[in-house]
PDB file of C-alpha atoms in Angstrom:
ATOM      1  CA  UNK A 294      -1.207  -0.661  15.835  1.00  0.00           C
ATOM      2  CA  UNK A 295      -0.832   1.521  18.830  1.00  0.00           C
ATOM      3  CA  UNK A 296       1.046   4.207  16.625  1.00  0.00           C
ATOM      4  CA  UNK A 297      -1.458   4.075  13.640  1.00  0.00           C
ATOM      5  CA  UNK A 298      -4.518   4.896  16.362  1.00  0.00           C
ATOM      6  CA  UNK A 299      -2.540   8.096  16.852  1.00  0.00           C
ATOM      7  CA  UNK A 300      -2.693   9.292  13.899  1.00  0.00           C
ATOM      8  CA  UNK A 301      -5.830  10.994  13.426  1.00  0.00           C
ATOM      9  CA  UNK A 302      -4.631  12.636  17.317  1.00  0.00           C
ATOM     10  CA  UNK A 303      -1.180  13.267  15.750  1.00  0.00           C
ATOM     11  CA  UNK A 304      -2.611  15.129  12.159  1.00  0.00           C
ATOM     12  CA  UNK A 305      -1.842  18.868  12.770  1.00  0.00           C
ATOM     13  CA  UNK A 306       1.568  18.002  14.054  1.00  0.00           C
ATOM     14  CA  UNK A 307       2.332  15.514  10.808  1.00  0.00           C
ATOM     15  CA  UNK A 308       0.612  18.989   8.824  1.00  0.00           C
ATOM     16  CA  UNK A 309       2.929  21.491  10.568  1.00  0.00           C
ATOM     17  CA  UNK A 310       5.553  19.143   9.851  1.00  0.00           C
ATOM     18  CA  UNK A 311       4.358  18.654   5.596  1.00  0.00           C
ATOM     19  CA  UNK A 312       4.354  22.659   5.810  1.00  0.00           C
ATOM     20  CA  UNK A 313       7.688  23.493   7.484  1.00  0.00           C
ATOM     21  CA  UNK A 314       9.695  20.888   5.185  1.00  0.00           C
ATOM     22  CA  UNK A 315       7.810  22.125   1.979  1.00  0.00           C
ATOM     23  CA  UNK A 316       9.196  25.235   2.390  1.00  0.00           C
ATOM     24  CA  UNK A 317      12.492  23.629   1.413  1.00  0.00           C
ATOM     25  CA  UNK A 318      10.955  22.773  -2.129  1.00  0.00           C
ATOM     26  CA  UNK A 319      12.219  19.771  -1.687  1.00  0.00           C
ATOM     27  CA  UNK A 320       9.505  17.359  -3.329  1.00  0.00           C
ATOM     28  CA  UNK A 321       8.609  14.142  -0.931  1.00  0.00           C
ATOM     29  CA  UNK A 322      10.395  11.892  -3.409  1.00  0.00           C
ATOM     30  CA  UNK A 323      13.939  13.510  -1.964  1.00  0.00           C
ATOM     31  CA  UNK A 324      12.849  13.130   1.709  1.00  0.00           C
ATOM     32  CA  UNK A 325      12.255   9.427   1.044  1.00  0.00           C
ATOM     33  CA  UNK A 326      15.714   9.148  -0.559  1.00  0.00           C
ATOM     34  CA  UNK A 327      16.980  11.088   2.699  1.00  0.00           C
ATOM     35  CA  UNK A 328      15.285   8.216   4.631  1.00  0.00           C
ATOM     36  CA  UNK A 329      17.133   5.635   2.874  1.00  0.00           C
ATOM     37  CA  UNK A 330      20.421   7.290   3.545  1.00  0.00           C
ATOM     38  CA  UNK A 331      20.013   7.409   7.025  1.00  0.00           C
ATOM     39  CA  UNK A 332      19.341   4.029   6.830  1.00  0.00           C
ATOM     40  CA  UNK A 333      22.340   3.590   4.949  1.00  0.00           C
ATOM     41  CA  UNK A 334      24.259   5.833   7.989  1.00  0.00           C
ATOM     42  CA  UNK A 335      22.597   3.588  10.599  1.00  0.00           C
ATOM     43  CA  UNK A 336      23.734   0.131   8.594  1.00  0.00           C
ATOM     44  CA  UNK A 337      27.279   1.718   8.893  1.00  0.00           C
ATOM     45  CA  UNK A 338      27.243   2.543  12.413  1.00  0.00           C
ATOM     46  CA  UNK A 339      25.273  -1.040  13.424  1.00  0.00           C
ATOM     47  CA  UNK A 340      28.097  -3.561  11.421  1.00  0.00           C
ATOM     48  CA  UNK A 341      30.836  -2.122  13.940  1.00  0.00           C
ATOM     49  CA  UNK A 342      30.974  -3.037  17.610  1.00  0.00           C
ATOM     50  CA  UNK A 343      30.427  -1.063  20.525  1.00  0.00           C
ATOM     51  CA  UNK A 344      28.095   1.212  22.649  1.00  0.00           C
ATOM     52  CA  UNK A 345      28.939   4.314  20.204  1.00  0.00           C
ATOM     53  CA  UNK A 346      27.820   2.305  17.314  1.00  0.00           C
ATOM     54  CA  UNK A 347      24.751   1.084  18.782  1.00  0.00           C
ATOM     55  CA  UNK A 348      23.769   4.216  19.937  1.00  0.00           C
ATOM     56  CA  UNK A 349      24.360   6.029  16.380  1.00  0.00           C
ATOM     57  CA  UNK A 350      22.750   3.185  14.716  1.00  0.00           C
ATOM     58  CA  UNK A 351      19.957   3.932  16.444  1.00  0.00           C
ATOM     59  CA  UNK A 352      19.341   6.984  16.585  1.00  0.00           C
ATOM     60  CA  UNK A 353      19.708   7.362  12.507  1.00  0.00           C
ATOM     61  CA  UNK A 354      17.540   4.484  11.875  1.00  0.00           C
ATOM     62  CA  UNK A 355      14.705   6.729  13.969  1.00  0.00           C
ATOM     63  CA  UNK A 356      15.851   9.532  11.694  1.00  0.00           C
ATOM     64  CA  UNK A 357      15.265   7.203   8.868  1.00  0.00           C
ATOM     65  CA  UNK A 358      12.033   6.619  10.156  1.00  0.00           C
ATOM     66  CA  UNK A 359      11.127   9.755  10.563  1.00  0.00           C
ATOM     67  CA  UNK A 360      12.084  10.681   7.096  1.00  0.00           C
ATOM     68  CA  UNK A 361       8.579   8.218   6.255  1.00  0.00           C
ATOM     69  CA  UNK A 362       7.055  10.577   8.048  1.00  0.00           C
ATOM     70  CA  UNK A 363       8.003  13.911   6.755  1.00  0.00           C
ATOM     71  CA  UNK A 364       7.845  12.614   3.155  1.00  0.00           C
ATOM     72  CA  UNK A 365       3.886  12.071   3.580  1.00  0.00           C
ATOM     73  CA  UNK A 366       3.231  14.816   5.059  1.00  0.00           C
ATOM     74  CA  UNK A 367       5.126  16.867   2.417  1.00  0.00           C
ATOM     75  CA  UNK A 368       3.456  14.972  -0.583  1.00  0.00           C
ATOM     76  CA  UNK A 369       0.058  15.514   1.849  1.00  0.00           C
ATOM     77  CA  UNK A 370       0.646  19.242   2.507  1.00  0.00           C
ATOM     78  CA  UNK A 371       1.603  20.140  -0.951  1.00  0.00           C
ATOM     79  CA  UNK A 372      -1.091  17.791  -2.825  1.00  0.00           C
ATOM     80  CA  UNK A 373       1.166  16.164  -4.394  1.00  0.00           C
ATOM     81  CA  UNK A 374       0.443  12.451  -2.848  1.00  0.00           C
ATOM     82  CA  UNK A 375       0.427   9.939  -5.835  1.00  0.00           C
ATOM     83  CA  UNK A 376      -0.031   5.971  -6.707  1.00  0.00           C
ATOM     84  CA  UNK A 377       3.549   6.011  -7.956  1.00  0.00           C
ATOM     85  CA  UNK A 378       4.789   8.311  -4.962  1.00  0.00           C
ATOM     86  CA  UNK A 379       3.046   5.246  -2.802  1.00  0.00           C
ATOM     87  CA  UNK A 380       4.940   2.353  -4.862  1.00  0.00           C
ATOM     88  CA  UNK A 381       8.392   4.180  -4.134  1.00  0.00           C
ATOM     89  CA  UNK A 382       7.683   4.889  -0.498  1.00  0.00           C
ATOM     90  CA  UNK A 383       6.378   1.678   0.261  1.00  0.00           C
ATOM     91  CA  UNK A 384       9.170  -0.203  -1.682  1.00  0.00           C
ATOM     92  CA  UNK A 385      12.176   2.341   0.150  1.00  0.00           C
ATOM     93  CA  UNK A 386      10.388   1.234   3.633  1.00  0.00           C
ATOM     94  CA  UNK A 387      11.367  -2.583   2.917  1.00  0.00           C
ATOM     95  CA  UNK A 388      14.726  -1.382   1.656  1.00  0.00           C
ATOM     96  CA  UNK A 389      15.143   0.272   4.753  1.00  0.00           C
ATOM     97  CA  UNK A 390      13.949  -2.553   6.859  1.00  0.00           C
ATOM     98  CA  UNK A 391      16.354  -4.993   4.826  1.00  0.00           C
ATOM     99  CA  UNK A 392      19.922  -1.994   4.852  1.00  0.00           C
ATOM    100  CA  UNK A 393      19.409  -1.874   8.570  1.00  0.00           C
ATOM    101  CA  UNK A 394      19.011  -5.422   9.536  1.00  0.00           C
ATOM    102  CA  UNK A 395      21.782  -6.413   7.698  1.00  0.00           C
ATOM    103  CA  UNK A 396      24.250  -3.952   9.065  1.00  0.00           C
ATOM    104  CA  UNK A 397      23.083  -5.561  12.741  1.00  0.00           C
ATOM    105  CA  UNK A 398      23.539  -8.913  10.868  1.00  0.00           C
ATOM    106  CA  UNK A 399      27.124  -7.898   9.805  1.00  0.00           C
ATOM    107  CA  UNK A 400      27.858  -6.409  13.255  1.00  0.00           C
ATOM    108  CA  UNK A 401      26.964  -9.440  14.947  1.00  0.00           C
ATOM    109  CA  UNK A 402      24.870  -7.666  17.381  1.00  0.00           C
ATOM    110  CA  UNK A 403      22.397 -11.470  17.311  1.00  0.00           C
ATOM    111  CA  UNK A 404      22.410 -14.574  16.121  1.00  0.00           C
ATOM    112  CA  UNK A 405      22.019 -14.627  11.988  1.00  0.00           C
ATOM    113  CA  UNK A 406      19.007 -16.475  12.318  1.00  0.00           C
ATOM    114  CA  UNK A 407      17.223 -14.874  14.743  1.00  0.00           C
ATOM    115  CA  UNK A 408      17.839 -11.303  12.210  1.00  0.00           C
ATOM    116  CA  UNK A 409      16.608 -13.829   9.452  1.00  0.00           C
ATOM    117  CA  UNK A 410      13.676 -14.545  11.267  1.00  0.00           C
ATOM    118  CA  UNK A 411      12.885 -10.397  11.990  1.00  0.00           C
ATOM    119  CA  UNK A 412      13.546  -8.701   8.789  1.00  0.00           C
ATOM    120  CA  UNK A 413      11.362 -12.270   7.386  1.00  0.00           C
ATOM    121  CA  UNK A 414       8.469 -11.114   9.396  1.00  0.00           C
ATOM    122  CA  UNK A 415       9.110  -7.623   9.577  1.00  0.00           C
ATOM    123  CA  UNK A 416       8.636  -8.068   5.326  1.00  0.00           C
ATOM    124  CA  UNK A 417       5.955 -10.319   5.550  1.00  0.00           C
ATOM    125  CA  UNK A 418       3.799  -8.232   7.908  1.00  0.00           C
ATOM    126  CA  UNK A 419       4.132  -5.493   4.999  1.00  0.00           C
ATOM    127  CA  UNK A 420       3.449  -7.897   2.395  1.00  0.00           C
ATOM    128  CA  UNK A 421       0.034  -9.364   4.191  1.00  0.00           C
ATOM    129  CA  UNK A 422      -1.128  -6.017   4.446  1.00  0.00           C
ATOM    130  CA  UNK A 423      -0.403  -5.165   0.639  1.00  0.00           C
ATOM    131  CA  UNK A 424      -2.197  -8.607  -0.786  1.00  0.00           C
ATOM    132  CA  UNK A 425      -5.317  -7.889   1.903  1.00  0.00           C
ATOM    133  CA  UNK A 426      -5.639  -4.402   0.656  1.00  0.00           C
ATOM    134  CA  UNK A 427      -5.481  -6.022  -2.697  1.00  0.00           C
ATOM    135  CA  UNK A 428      -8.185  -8.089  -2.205  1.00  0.00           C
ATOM    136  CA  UNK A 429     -10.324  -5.294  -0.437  1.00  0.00           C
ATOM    137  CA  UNK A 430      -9.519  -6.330   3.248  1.00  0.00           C
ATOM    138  CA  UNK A 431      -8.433  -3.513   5.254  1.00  0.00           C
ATOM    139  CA  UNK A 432      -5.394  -4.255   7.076  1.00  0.00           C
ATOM    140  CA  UNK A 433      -4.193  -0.951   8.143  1.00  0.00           C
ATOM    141  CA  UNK A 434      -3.803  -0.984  11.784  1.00  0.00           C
ATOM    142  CA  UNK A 435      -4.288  -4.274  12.543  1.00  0.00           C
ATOM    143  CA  UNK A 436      -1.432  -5.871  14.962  1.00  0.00           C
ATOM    144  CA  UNK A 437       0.549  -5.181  17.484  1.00  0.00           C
ATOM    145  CA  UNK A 438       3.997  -4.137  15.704  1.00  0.00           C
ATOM    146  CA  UNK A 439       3.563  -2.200  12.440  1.00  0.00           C
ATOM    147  CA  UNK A 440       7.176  -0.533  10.976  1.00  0.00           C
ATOM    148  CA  UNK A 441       6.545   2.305  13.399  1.00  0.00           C
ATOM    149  CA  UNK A 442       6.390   0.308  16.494  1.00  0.00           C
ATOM    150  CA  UNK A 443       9.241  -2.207  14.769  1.00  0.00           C
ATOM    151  CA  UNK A 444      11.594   1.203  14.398  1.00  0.00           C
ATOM    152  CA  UNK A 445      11.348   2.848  17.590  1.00  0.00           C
ATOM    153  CA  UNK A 446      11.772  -0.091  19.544  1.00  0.00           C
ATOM    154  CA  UNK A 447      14.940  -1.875  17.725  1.00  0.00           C
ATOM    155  CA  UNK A 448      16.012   2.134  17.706  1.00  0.00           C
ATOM    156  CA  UNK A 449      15.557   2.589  21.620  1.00  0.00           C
ATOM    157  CA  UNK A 450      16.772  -0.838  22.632  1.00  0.00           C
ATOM    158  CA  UNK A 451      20.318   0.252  20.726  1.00  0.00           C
ATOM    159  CA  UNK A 452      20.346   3.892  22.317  1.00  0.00           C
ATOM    160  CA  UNK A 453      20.653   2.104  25.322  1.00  0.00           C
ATOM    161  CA  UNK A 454      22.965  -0.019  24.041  1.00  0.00           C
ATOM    162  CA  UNK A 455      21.165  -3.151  23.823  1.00  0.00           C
ATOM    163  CA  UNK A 456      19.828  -3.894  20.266  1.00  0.00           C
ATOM    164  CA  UNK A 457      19.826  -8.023  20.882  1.00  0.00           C
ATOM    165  CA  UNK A 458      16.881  -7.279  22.875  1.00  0.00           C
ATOM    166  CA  UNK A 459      14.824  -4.958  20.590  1.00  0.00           C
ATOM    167  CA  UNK A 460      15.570  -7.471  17.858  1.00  0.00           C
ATOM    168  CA  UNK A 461      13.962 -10.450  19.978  1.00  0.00           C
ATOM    169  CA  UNK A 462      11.282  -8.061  20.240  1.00  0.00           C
ATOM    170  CA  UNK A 463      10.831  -6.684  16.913  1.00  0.00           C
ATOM    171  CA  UNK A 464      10.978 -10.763  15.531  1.00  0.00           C
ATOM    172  CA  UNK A 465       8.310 -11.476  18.353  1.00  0.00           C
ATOM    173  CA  UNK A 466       6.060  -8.798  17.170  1.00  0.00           C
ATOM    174  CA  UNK A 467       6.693  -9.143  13.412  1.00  0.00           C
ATOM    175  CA  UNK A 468       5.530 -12.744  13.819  1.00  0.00           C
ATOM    176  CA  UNK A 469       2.681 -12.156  15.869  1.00  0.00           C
ATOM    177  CA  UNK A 470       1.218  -9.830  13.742  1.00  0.00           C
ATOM    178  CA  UNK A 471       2.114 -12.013  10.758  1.00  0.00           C
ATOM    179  CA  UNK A 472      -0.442 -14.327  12.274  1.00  0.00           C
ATOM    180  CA  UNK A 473      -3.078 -11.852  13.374  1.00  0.00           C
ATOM    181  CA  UNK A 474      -2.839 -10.126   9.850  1.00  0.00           C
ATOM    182  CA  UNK A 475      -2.973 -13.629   8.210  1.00  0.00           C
ATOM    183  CA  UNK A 476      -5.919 -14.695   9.990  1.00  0.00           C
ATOM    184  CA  UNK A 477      -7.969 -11.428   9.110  1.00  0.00           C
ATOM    185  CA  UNK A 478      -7.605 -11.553   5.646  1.00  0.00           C
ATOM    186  CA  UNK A 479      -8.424 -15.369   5.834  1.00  0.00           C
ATOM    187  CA  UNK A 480     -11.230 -14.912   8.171  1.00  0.00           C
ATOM    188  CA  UNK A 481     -12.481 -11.883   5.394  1.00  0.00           C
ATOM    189  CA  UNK A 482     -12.366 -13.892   2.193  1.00  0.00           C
ATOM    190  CA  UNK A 483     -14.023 -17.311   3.787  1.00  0.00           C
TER     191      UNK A 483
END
């Protein structure tokens, strides 16, 4: 939510950004990929113990995350933004979500349920969005922990070496804006 009101601040910096990693001629499709192995990297780091791990964990899951954001701008920059680009960007976010959770799942950095309960949410608050935008209700925005929000903090909390707290926050936010999401569309379609 707060990230997503950025945006239209934050457009000629995501533009600069679509024009300096164009140059690579690199279409968005392999920036997306690049996201997802970072995510793989981060996984690694996050399913071994100790402050090191934490630290790289987190830092290339914000790389991964920031990978979502240069392959957007790239398709945006070089007009090459598409409904099948969307599907596979969309889709590697969840894959993401799901490769990184795990790897602080295998790590044992919480409790197994408590992950459950985050990378639940943290799907479901995609999902909401996906069936209200189906339906014509515009969800974009809406709640207080979108992916962006979901990434930095879990990323932060392990840089300073304490990711069992940004996951209690991620689940907290996932869930709330599960809710708030839930009752928009509802309130829309009554």
């Amino acid at each position: 939510m707060v990230l997503n009101r950025l945006r239209e601040i934050i457009k000629p910096i995501t533009s600069r950004i679509g024009e300096y990693f164009s140059k690579t001629g690199l279409p968005a499709w392999f920036w997306t990929l690049f996201g997802i192995l970072f995510a793989l990297a981060s996984m690694s780091f996050y399913m071994q113990q100790g402050y090191l791990n934490t630290l790289m964990g987190g830092l290339f899951y914000l790389i991964s995350g920031f990978m979502d954001v240069v392959d957007g701008a790239v398709a945006s920059y070089t007009h090459t933004a598409s409904k099948l680009g969307s599907f596979i960007d969309s889709t590697s976010d969840r894959i993401t979500e799901i490769i990184v959770f795990f790897g602080l799942m295998v790590g044992g950095w919480a409790p197994p349920d408590l992950i459950f309960l985050a990378v639940t949410f943290s799907l479901l608050v995609s999902y909401v969005r996906a069936k209200g935008e189906s339906l014509n209700v515009e969800i974009r925005g809406r709640g207080l922990g979108e992916r962006a929000e979901r990434i930095i903090i879990l990323s932060l909390f392990s840089i300073v070496g304490a990711p069992y707290y940004g996951i209690v926050i991620v689940s907290a936010l996932a869930v709330i804006t599960f809710v708030h999401r839930c009752i928009i569309v509802m309130g829309a379609l009554k």
